């Protein structure tokens, strides 16, 4: 089974490692779409701390990640899934229900997020210390 997942993975943390590990356990190959700097600017109104090249490099370095590619548009998800011949799409449950439309071409699984950790919370801690 080929598993695909998507994310920004800015300043990678335990939550990212855990979801990637759990996604990999669902199949034999894990493919990760790392969202581009431009897409983040659009999505979140700011550029990530780490550049897309750095984030792709870091995600690829994680155990169990077999391939990374740049996610340039949220609208291209169907094309990405087909292009990478993914059998399973995995996302954290903050996206619950949002990708159900792709269940005609792959299995869609939402995994529980790791509580109390996010890139935003790390930025806040750094700012206030
Ligand atoms: N995640 C998690 N636990 C956390 C934080 C994040 O399990 N404490 C998961 C998210 O649910 C997501 C993945 O880690 O599945 C990547 O999270 P982000 O980098 O925040 O990615 P996001 O901005 O949600 O981008 O096309 C979809 C987007 O590209 C997803």
Short mmCIF file of N, CA and C in Angstrom, two decimals, residues 9-99:
data_model
loop_
_atom_site.label_atom_id
_atom_site.label_comp_id
_atom_site.label_asym_id
_atom_site.label_seq_id
_atom_site.Cartn_x
_atom_site.Cartn_y
_atom_site.Cartn_z
N UNK A 9 4.82 21.29 7.89
CA UNK A 9 5.96 20.76 8.64
C UNK A 9 7.01 21.84 8.88
N UNK A 10 6.53 23.01 9.37
CA UNK A 10 7.46 24.10 9.68
C UNK A 10 8.03 23.85 11.08
N UNK A 11 9.30 23.97 11.25
CA UNK A 11 10.00 23.68 12.50
C UNK A 11 9.47 22.34 13.06
N UNK A 12 9.78 21.26 12.36
CA UNK A 12 9.21 19.95 12.70
C UNK A 12 9.31 19.63 14.20
N UNK A 13 8.22 19.04 14.72
CA UNK A 13 8.14 18.72 16.14
C UNK A 13 7.57 17.31 16.33
N UNK A 14 7.41 16.91 17.61
CA UNK A 14 6.95 15.56 17.94
C UNK A 14 5.64 15.18 17.23
N UNK A 15 4.70 16.13 17.15
CA UNK A 15 3.41 15.87 16.50
C UNK A 15 3.61 15.44 15.05
N UNK A 16 4.55 16.09 14.37
CA UNK A 16 4.83 15.75 12.97
C UNK A 16 5.45 14.35 12.87
N UNK A 17 6.42 14.08 13.72
CA UNK A 17 7.09 12.77 13.69
C UNK A 17 6.07 11.66 13.95
N UNK A 18 5.19 11.91 14.94
CA UNK A 18 4.22 10.86 15.29
C UNK A 18 3.25 10.58 14.16
N UNK A 19 2.76 11.63 13.51
CA UNK A 19 1.78 11.37 12.44
C UNK A 19 2.46 10.70 11.24
N UNK A 20 3.70 11.07 10.97
CA UNK A 20 4.42 10.44 9.85
C UNK A 20 4.69 8.97 10.16
N UNK A 21 5.07 8.68 11.39
CA UNK A 21 5.30 7.28 11.79
C UNK A 21 4.03 6.45 11.66
N UNK A 22 2.91 7.02 12.15
CA UNK A 22 1.65 6.28 12.12
C UNK A 22 1.16 6.10 10.68
N UNK A 23 1.39 7.11 9.86
CA UNK A 23 0.99 7.02 8.44
C UNK A 23 1.78 5.90 7.76
N UNK A 24 3.07 5.85 8.04
CA UNK A 24 3.94 4.84 7.42
C UNK A 24 3.55 3.43 7.80
N UNK A 25 3.06 3.28 9.05
CA UNK A 25 2.66 1.95 9.53
C UNK A 25 1.45 1.40 8.77
N UNK A 26 0.72 2.29 8.10
CA UNK A 26 -0.47 1.85 7.36
C UNK A 26 -0.13 1.24 6.00
N UNK A 27 1.14 1.39 5.57
CA UNK A 27 1.52 0.86 4.26
C UNK A 27 2.99 0.55 4.16
N UNK A 28 3.45 0.42 2.92
CA UNK A 28 4.87 0.09 2.69
C UNK A 28 5.66 1.27 2.18
N UNK A 29 4.94 2.30 1.70
CA UNK A 29 5.64 3.46 1.13
C UNK A 29 4.92 4.73 1.56
N UNK A 30 5.69 5.71 2.05
CA UNK A 30 5.07 6.96 2.51
C UNK A 30 5.57 8.13 1.66
N UNK A 31 4.61 8.84 1.07
CA UNK A 31 4.91 9.96 0.18
C UNK A 31 4.33 11.22 0.84
N UNK A 32 5.14 12.26 0.96
CA UNK A 32 4.70 13.45 1.69
C UNK A 32 4.72 14.69 0.79
N UNK A 33 3.57 15.35 0.70
CA UNK A 33 3.48 16.63 -0.02
C UNK A 33 3.73 17.76 0.98
N UNK A 34 4.81 18.47 0.76
CA UNK A 34 5.18 19.58 1.66
C UNK A 34 4.68 20.87 1.04
N UNK A 35 3.85 21.61 1.77
CA UNK A 35 3.23 22.78 1.13
C UNK A 35 4.24 23.90 0.90
N UNK A 36 4.14 24.51 -0.25
CA UNK A 36 5.13 25.52 -0.69
C UNK A 36 5.03 26.79 0.16
N UNK A 37 6.05 27.61 0.09
CA UNK A 37 6.03 28.90 0.80
C UNK A 37 4.87 29.75 0.30
N UNK A 38 4.65 29.75 -1.01
CA UNK A 38 3.58 30.57 -1.60
C UNK A 38 2.20 30.10 -1.11
N UNK A 39 2.02 28.77 -1.03
CA UNK A 39 0.74 28.23 -0.56
C UNK A 39 0.50 28.62 0.90
N UNK A 40 1.55 28.64 1.70
CA UNK A 40 1.41 29.02 3.11
C UNK A 40 1.06 30.47 3.29
N UNK A 41 1.64 31.29 2.45
CA UNK A 41 1.34 32.71 2.49
C UNK A 41 -0.15 32.91 2.24
N UNK A 42 -0.67 32.13 1.30
CA UNK A 42 -2.08 32.19 0.94
C UNK A 42 -2.95 31.63 2.07
N UNK A 43 -2.53 30.47 2.62
CA UNK A 43 -3.30 29.70 3.60
C UNK A 43 -3.28 30.36 4.98
N UNK A 44 -2.08 30.82 5.39
CA UNK A 44 -1.93 31.28 6.77
C UNK A 44 -1.54 32.74 6.88
N UNK A 45 -1.32 33.38 5.75
CA UNK A 45 -1.00 34.81 5.76
C UNK A 45 0.44 35.12 6.13
N UNK A 46 1.27 34.08 6.26
CA UNK A 46 2.69 34.34 6.50
C UNK A 46 3.54 33.23 5.90
N UNK A 47 4.79 33.60 5.65
CA UNK A 47 5.71 32.58 5.13
C UNK A 47 6.19 31.73 6.28
N UNK A 48 6.42 30.44 6.09
CA UNK A 48 6.94 29.62 7.19
C UNK A 48 8.32 30.11 7.63
N UNK A 49 8.72 29.72 8.84
CA UNK A 49 10.05 30.07 9.35
C UNK A 49 11.11 29.42 8.48
N UNK A 50 10.92 28.13 8.19
CA UNK A 50 11.86 27.40 7.34
C UNK A 50 11.36 27.43 5.89
N UNK A 51 12.29 27.56 4.97
CA UNK A 51 11.91 27.61 3.54
C UNK A 51 11.40 26.24 3.08
N UNK A 52 10.75 26.24 1.94
CA UNK A 52 10.23 24.97 1.41
C UNK A 52 11.35 23.96 1.17
N UNK A 53 12.52 24.44 0.73
CA UNK A 53 13.65 23.52 0.51
C UNK A 53 14.09 22.90 1.83
N UNK A 54 14.18 23.73 2.89
CA UNK A 54 14.58 23.21 4.20
C UNK A 54 13.55 22.25 4.74
N UNK A 55 12.25 22.58 4.59
CA UNK A 55 11.20 21.71 5.13
C UNK A 55 11.16 20.37 4.38
N UNK A 56 11.37 20.42 3.07
CA UNK A 56 11.40 19.17 2.30
C UNK A 56 12.60 18.31 2.72
N UNK A 57 13.73 18.96 2.92
CA UNK A 57 14.95 18.26 3.34
C UNK A 57 14.73 17.57 4.69
N UNK A 58 14.13 18.32 5.64
CA UNK A 58 13.91 17.78 7.00
C UNK A 58 12.91 16.62 6.97
N UNK A 59 11.80 16.80 6.25
CA UNK A 59 10.78 15.73 6.21
C UNK A 59 11.36 14.47 5.58
N UNK A 60 12.16 14.66 4.53
CA UNK A 60 12.77 13.51 3.87
C UNK A 60 13.72 12.76 4.79
N UNK A 61 14.30 13.49 5.75
CA UNK A 61 15.26 12.89 6.68
C UNK A 61 14.58 12.00 7.73
N UNK A 62 13.24 12.13 7.88
CA UNK A 62 12.55 11.32 8.88
C UNK A 62 12.51 9.86 8.44
N UNK A 63 12.71 9.00 9.44
CA UNK A 63 12.63 7.56 9.21
C UNK A 63 11.24 7.23 8.68
N UNK A 64 11.18 6.44 7.63
CA UNK A 64 9.87 6.02 7.13
C UNK A 64 9.33 6.88 6.00
N UNK A 65 9.92 8.04 5.77
CA UNK A 65 9.46 8.87 4.65
C UNK A 65 10.26 8.47 3.40
N UNK A 66 9.54 7.99 2.40
CA UNK A 66 10.22 7.49 1.20
C UNK A 66 10.37 8.54 0.11
N UNK A 67 9.39 9.44 0.01
CA UNK A 67 9.42 10.45 -1.07
C UNK A 67 8.82 11.74 -0.57
N UNK A 68 9.35 12.87 -1.02
CA UNK A 68 8.70 14.15 -0.74
C UNK A 68 8.51 14.89 -2.07
N UNK A 69 7.47 15.70 -2.12
CA UNK A 69 7.27 16.57 -3.29
C UNK A 69 6.65 17.87 -2.79
N UNK A 70 6.65 18.88 -3.63
CA UNK A 70 6.13 20.18 -3.25
C UNK A 70 4.63 20.25 -3.54
N UNK A 71 3.84 20.59 -2.50
CA UNK A 71 2.40 20.80 -2.69
C UNK A 71 2.19 22.28 -3.01
N UNK A 72 1.86 22.55 -4.25
CA UNK A 72 1.78 23.96 -4.67
C UNK A 72 0.38 24.55 -4.63
N UNK A 73 -0.63 23.67 -4.55
CA UNK A 73 -2.01 24.17 -4.50
C UNK A 73 -2.90 23.17 -3.79
N UNK A 74 -3.82 23.67 -2.96
CA UNK A 74 -4.76 22.79 -2.26
C UNK A 74 -5.72 22.15 -3.26
N UNK A 75 -5.92 22.83 -4.38
CA UNK A 75 -6.87 22.36 -5.40
C UNK A 75 -6.33 21.17 -6.20
N UNK A 76 -5.03 20.91 -6.07
CA UNK A 76 -4.43 19.84 -6.88
C UNK A 76 -4.36 18.50 -6.16
N UNK A 77 -5.03 18.41 -5.00
CA UNK A 77 -4.90 17.19 -4.19
C UNK A 77 -5.25 15.92 -4.97
N UNK A 78 -6.36 15.96 -5.72
CA UNK A 78 -6.77 14.79 -6.49
C UNK A 78 -5.66 14.38 -7.48
N UNK A 79 -5.08 15.38 -8.16
CA UNK A 79 -4.01 15.10 -9.13
C UNK A 79 -2.81 14.48 -8.43
N UNK A 80 -2.45 15.04 -7.27
CA UNK A 80 -1.29 14.52 -6.52
C UNK A 80 -1.52 13.06 -6.11
N UNK A 81 -2.74 12.77 -5.64
CA UNK A 81 -3.05 11.40 -5.18
C UNK A 81 -2.93 10.43 -6.36
N UNK A 82 -3.48 10.83 -7.51
CA UNK A 82 -3.44 9.97 -8.69
C UNK A 82 -2.02 9.82 -9.23
N UNK A 83 -1.33 10.96 -9.32
CA UNK A 83 0.04 10.98 -9.84
C UNK A 83 0.97 10.05 -9.04
N UNK A 84 0.77 10.04 -7.71
CA UNK A 84 1.64 9.23 -6.83
C UNK A 84 1.04 7.85 -6.56
N UNK A 85 -0.06 7.54 -7.23
CA UNK A 85 -0.73 6.24 -7.12
C UNK A 85 -0.93 5.82 -5.66
N UNK A 86 -1.44 6.78 -4.88
CA UNK A 86 -1.63 6.52 -3.45
C UNK A 86 -2.89 5.69 -3.21
N UNK A 87 -2.78 4.73 -2.29
CA UNK A 87 -3.93 3.91 -1.92
C UNK A 87 -4.64 4.50 -0.70
N UNK A 88 -3.87 5.22 0.12
CA UNK A 88 -4.41 5.77 1.37
C UNK A 88 -3.98 7.23 1.52
N UNK A 89 -4.93 8.10 1.86
CA UNK A 89 -4.60 9.49 2.20
C UNK A 89 -4.75 9.62 3.71
N UNK A 90 -3.69 10.08 4.36
CA UNK A 90 -3.72 10.26 5.82
C UNK A 90 -3.62 11.75 6.15
N UNK A 91 -4.47 12.22 7.05
CA UNK A 91 -4.36 13.60 7.56
C UNK A 91 -4.66 13.60 9.05
N UNK A 92 -4.20 14.62 9.75
CA UNK A 92 -4.54 14.77 11.15
C UNK A 92 -6.01 15.13 11.29
N UNK A 93 -6.59 14.85 12.47
CA UNK A 93 -8.04 15.04 12.60
C UNK A 93 -8.47 16.50 12.73
N UNK A 94 -7.49 17.43 12.64
CA UNK A 94 -7.90 18.83 12.50
C UNK A 94 -8.50 19.05 11.10
N UNK A 95 -8.29 18.06 10.22
CA UNK A 95 -8.83 18.12 8.86
C UNK A 95 -10.03 17.18 8.70
N UNK A 96 -10.54 16.66 9.82
CA UNK A 96 -11.64 15.69 9.80
C UNK A 96 -12.74 16.05 8.78
N UNK A 97 -13.04 15.14 7.88
CA UNK A 97 -14.13 15.33 6.92
C UNK A 97 -13.75 16.15 5.69
N UNK A 98 -12.64 16.89 5.77
CA UNK A 98 -12.31 17.85 4.70
C UNK A 98 -11.87 17.18 3.39
N UNK A 99 -11.41 15.93 3.49
CA UNK A 99 -10.90 15.28 2.27
C UNK A 99 -11.70 14.04 1.88
#
